[in-house]
XYZ file of C-alpha atoms in Angstrom:
323
model
C -10.490 25.269 4.741
C -7.774 27.966 4.551
C -8.215 28.702 8.235
C -7.810 24.993 9.052
C -4.605 24.782 7.003
C -3.178 27.828 8.773
C -3.948 26.438 12.225
C -2.757 22.894 11.513
C 0.254 21.836 13.602
C 3.514 21.881 11.641
C 5.268 19.262 13.738
C 4.823 16.690 16.485
C 6.955 16.282 19.615
C 8.076 12.720 20.368
C 8.738 11.916 24.030
C 11.009 8.984 23.128
C 11.883 6.007 25.290
C 13.313 7.870 28.268
C 13.991 11.383 29.569
C 17.167 10.304 31.412
C 20.310 11.603 29.673
C 22.379 8.629 30.902
C 19.827 6.128 29.595
C 19.534 7.970 26.284
C 23.292 7.809 25.743
C 23.228 4.085 26.557
C 20.286 3.558 24.194
C 22.133 5.498 21.482
C 25.056 3.060 21.638
C 22.824 -0.021 22.018
C 20.412 0.704 19.166
C 23.210 1.811 16.846
C 24.765 -1.616 17.342
C 21.446 -3.467 16.999
C 20.483 -1.587 13.827
C 23.784 -2.484 12.170
C 23.206 -6.137 13.128
C 19.680 -6.016 11.651
C 20.853 -4.640 8.319
C 23.918 -6.891 7.985
C 22.153 -10.042 9.220
C 19.133 -9.733 6.951
C 21.146 -8.644 3.914
C 23.375 -11.682 4.482
C 20.279 -13.901 4.235
C 19.208 -12.160 0.997
C 22.710 -12.436 -0.491
C 22.938 -16.114 0.496
C 19.634 -16.958 -1.192
C 20.571 -15.025 -4.346
C 24.049 -16.560 -4.632
C 23.059 -20.205 -4.018
C 21.044 -21.840 -6.863
C 19.905 -24.629 -4.506
C 17.985 -22.029 -2.502
C 16.032 -20.708 -5.486
C 12.858 -22.351 -4.182
C 9.590 -20.752 -2.985
C 10.402 -21.145 0.720
C 13.766 -19.386 0.473
C 12.528 -16.743 -1.964
C 9.869 -15.847 0.618
C 12.471 -15.979 3.383
C 14.655 -13.469 1.522
C 11.625 -11.196 1.077
C 10.898 -11.512 4.793
C 14.449 -10.309 5.455
C 13.929 -7.337 3.122
C 10.709 -6.438 4.940
C 12.488 -6.750 8.292
C 15.176 -4.287 7.177
C 12.499 -1.814 6.067
C 10.453 -2.400 9.231
C 13.495 -1.535 11.338
C 14.430 1.453 9.149
C 11.162 3.420 9.054
C 11.675 4.697 12.638
C 14.896 3.335 14.195
C 17.409 5.782 12.599
C 15.180 8.693 13.673
C 14.982 7.239 17.194
C 18.787 6.868 17.345
C 19.232 10.468 16.179
C 16.757 11.745 18.786
C 18.598 10.120 21.694
C 21.246 12.874 21.495
C 19.072 15.736 20.270
C 16.442 17.968 21.838
C 13.685 18.671 21.159
C 12.612 15.415 19.568
C 10.367 16.703 16.811
C 9.052 15.356 13.521
C 7.256 17.304 10.792
C 3.600 16.635 10.042
C 4.574 15.172 6.668
C 7.301 13.038 8.275
C 4.801 11.754 10.820
C 2.326 10.737 8.095
C 5.192 9.084 6.193
C 6.106 7.008 9.263
C 2.497 5.878 9.671
C 2.294 4.959 5.979
C 5.584 3.018 5.944
C 4.850 1.162 9.188
C 1.555 -0.185 7.852
C 3.028 -1.033 4.444
C 5.816 -3.150 5.926
C 3.862 -4.604 8.864
C 0.859 -5.400 6.660
C 3.107 -6.882 3.988
C 4.876 -9.047 6.558
C 1.559 -10.359 7.899
C 0.496 -11.491 4.434
C 3.942 -12.900 3.664
C 3.873 -15.008 6.847
C 0.524 -16.423 5.708
C 2.045 -17.175 2.288
C 4.980 -18.943 3.972
C 2.537 -21.004 6.045
C 0.693 -21.972 2.854
C 3.997 -22.994 1.284
C 4.797 -25.255 4.269
C 1.257 -26.672 4.187
C 1.648 -27.720 0.554
C 5.194 -29.036 1.114
C 4.239 -31.191 4.119
C 0.622 -32.147 3.444
C 0.818 -32.494 -0.364
C 4.491 -33.248 -1.086
C 3.843 -35.042 -4.385
C 2.043 -32.012 -5.802
C 4.361 -29.371 -4.315
C 6.313 -28.620 -7.515
C 3.082 -28.199 -9.472
C 1.194 -26.108 -6.911
C 4.059 -23.913 -5.665
C 5.648 -23.036 -8.973
C 7.705 -19.885 -9.583
C 4.707 -18.018 -10.994
C 2.565 -18.620 -7.904
C 5.479 -17.834 -5.571
C 6.062 -14.518 -7.354
C 2.344 -13.755 -7.165
C 2.269 -14.394 -3.404
C 5.306 -12.176 -2.787
C 4.039 -9.335 -4.985
C 0.572 -9.755 -3.471
C 1.950 -9.268 0.056
C 3.468 -5.908 -0.974
C 0.300 -4.809 -2.810
C -1.948 -5.687 0.142
C 0.456 -3.889 2.499
C 0.268 -0.721 0.388
C -3.535 -0.902 0.069
C -3.908 -1.459 3.820
C -1.641 1.493 4.574
C -3.430 3.813 2.159
C -6.760 2.935 3.761
C -5.330 3.787 7.202
C -3.847 7.055 5.995
C -6.979 8.131 4.097
C -8.962 8.906 7.251
C -5.969 10.271 9.200
C -4.210 12.773 6.976
C -7.269 15.058 6.673
C -8.069 15.167 10.391
C -7.721 18.668 11.909
C -4.575 18.775 14.099
C -4.728 22.276 15.538
C -3.421 22.120 19.095
C -1.970 19.169 21.063
C 1.103 17.744 19.343
C 2.907 15.590 21.944
C 3.192 11.860 21.091
C 4.202 9.631 23.991
C 6.364 7.332 21.877
C 9.570 7.294 19.819
C 7.658 7.279 16.530
C 4.277 8.388 15.160
C 1.980 5.661 16.425
C -1.346 5.961 14.594
C -3.395 5.115 17.693
C -1.721 7.977 19.603
C -1.694 10.495 16.745
C -5.449 10.121 16.083
C -6.177 11.103 19.701
C -4.482 14.485 19.093
C -7.013 15.577 16.459
C -9.183 18.578 17.352
C -12.419 16.761 16.642
C -14.428 13.745 17.718
C -12.238 10.775 16.756
C -14.763 8.020 17.443
C -15.436 7.245 13.759
C -11.730 7.279 12.688
C -10.863 5.062 15.654
C -13.568 2.534 14.732
C -12.481 2.543 11.076
C -8.847 2.035 12.078
C -9.749 -0.847 14.375
C -11.914 -2.494 11.729
C -9.185 -2.139 9.099
C -6.235 -3.306 11.208
C -8.340 -5.762 13.183
C -9.779 -7.438 10.107
C -6.355 -7.839 8.523
C -4.645 -8.961 11.734
C -7.365 -11.393 12.835
C -7.767 -12.861 9.337
C -4.004 -13.397 9.012
C -3.740 -14.902 12.491
C -6.673 -17.292 11.932
C -5.266 -18.445 8.592
C -1.911 -19.075 10.252
C -3.557 -20.886 13.156
C -5.536 -23.184 10.852
C -2.549 -23.831 8.566
C -0.129 -24.729 11.344
C -2.741 -26.847 13.152
C -3.272 -28.937 10.016
C 0.491 -29.163 9.457
C 1.161 -30.214 13.065
C -1.486 -32.941 12.879
C 0.029 -34.192 9.619
C 3.539 -34.227 11.076
C 2.375 -36.094 14.182
C 0.709 -38.771 12.063
C 3.865 -39.471 10.076
C 7.283 -40.576 11.269
C 10.199 -40.358 8.875
C 13.400 -38.462 8.237
C 11.528 -35.995 6.044
C 9.009 -35.337 8.813
C 11.859 -34.687 11.274
C 13.231 -32.059 8.905
C 9.741 -30.631 8.399
C 9.218 -30.466 12.165
C 12.421 -28.440 12.550
C 11.433 -25.998 9.782
C 7.913 -25.736 11.173
C 9.214 -24.861 14.640
C 11.186 -21.949 13.177
C 8.084 -20.660 11.364
C 5.907 -20.862 14.485
C 8.500 -18.999 16.589
C 8.689 -16.193 14.021
C 4.874 -15.921 13.830
C 4.638 -15.772 17.637
C 7.316 -13.073 17.847
C 5.531 -10.967 15.225
C 1.891 -11.354 16.297
C 2.433 -11.476 20.079
C 3.239 -7.757 20.552
C 0.673 -6.736 17.880
C -2.145 -8.552 19.674
C -1.287 -6.942 23.018
C -0.949 -3.409 21.592
C -4.171 -3.553 19.571
C -6.168 -5.219 22.359
C -6.166 -1.781 24.038
C -5.366 0.425 21.043
C -6.185 3.853 22.446
C -4.799 3.349 25.952
C -1.188 4.289 26.533
C 0.644 1.782 28.739
C 4.409 2.012 29.469
C 4.818 -1.561 28.192
C 3.572 -0.430 24.753
C 6.934 1.226 24.076
C 8.774 -1.970 25.005
C 6.566 -4.046 22.710
C 6.980 -1.541 19.877
C 10.766 -1.721 20.222
C 10.541 -5.516 20.290
C 8.507 -5.544 17.059
C 10.664 -3.086 15.133
C 14.137 -3.923 16.480
C 14.404 -7.317 18.158
C 12.105 -9.312 15.861
C 14.094 -8.296 12.719
C 17.263 -9.452 14.531
C 15.802 -12.759 15.682
C 14.185 -13.772 12.374
C 17.438 -14.446 10.435
C 18.994 -16.091 13.504
C 16.027 -18.447 13.951
C 15.929 -19.451 10.290
C 19.694 -19.877 9.854
C 20.403 -21.725 13.104
C 17.633 -24.262 12.447
C 18.250 -24.683 8.719
C 21.108 -26.813 7.412
C 20.635 -25.661 3.799
C 21.029 -21.984 4.715
C 24.047 -22.663 6.951
C 25.683 -24.707 4.184
C 24.990 -21.966 1.624
C 26.484 -19.346 3.955
C 29.576 -21.514 4.390
C 29.884 -21.790 0.586
C 29.494 -18.031 0.260
C 32.202 -17.461 2.855
C 34.529 -19.986 1.180
C 33.898 -18.430 -2.239
C 34.692 -14.957 -0.880
C 37.871 -16.107 0.877
C 39.046 -18.043 -2.187
C 38.458 -15.060 -4.454
C 40.338 -12.711 -2.125
C 43.294 -14.985 -1.403
C 44.883 -15.046 -4.920
C 44.767 -11.254 -5.194
C 46.373 -10.886 -1.764
C 49.102 -13.390 -2.706
C 49.769 -11.493 -5.933
C 50.160 -8.252 -4.018
C 52.507 -9.995 -1.576
C 54.667 -11.282 -4.443
C 54.862 -7.799 -5.963
C 55.953 -6.375 -2.613
C 58.678 -9.020 -2.279
C 59.928 -8.473 -5.845
C 60.038 -4.733 -5.414
């Protein structure tokens, strides 16, 4: 055991997105800008939901939690990637690598479960509107949100349990901009067949179960919407479209990456960037542009901020004139 600890690699080398200095400088500027947009956009959604009492409903509480998860999902690796664009060598400690793996699966797993909870909320709202207030009360909504975080943590711990104790004694180059579990496992100095199978069963079971639940939920909802024609159904159809787009954006890259989990294709990096950078940007845009309540609440928030700032600015102006 002592010999294994002494020979264990202390750090991993990340190859990043590109070896071209010109491209790396461009990526540095681009992803700096995109990361700021992710944080500001999603925090704006959270602040809007908190500040507007009319949005204190299960759907918007879950939406605000989705925004929080998106910020975390973009933060576990993006700042490190931005830093590495202008620094060589691109290294990460063994502990930092395990932390990235843990955080990725916490936030990604939590978001999967939360998307299922949001689908359930829409199912009850559209298919059982008269019972919605009874079924989707605050207690159940809180339970679904907390449950998504708990399941994310449990899923991540199960992934990390059979990874952290693997012997990493030689190869330490990861062909990605972050510690991708499927690539890190292959670097272990032992037969990785069993860990690979366990990882696939764990992630596959969670991903497939979530996707099937979403598929069934939205199929039932779509059939219900098609069978009814009213103003409420038009509004429901618009909300439903936003949900389906978000689910597609999240699960699309995941399905492709985990269809060939231990093969390293160049497109994998693009899909990883899409999942951790572009999806967190698109989620608040999709929900706000297609939702009148959120847009109205944002307008109120803006008006409230302007109105609160204007008197103080006028007072300062008067003082300047008097002096």
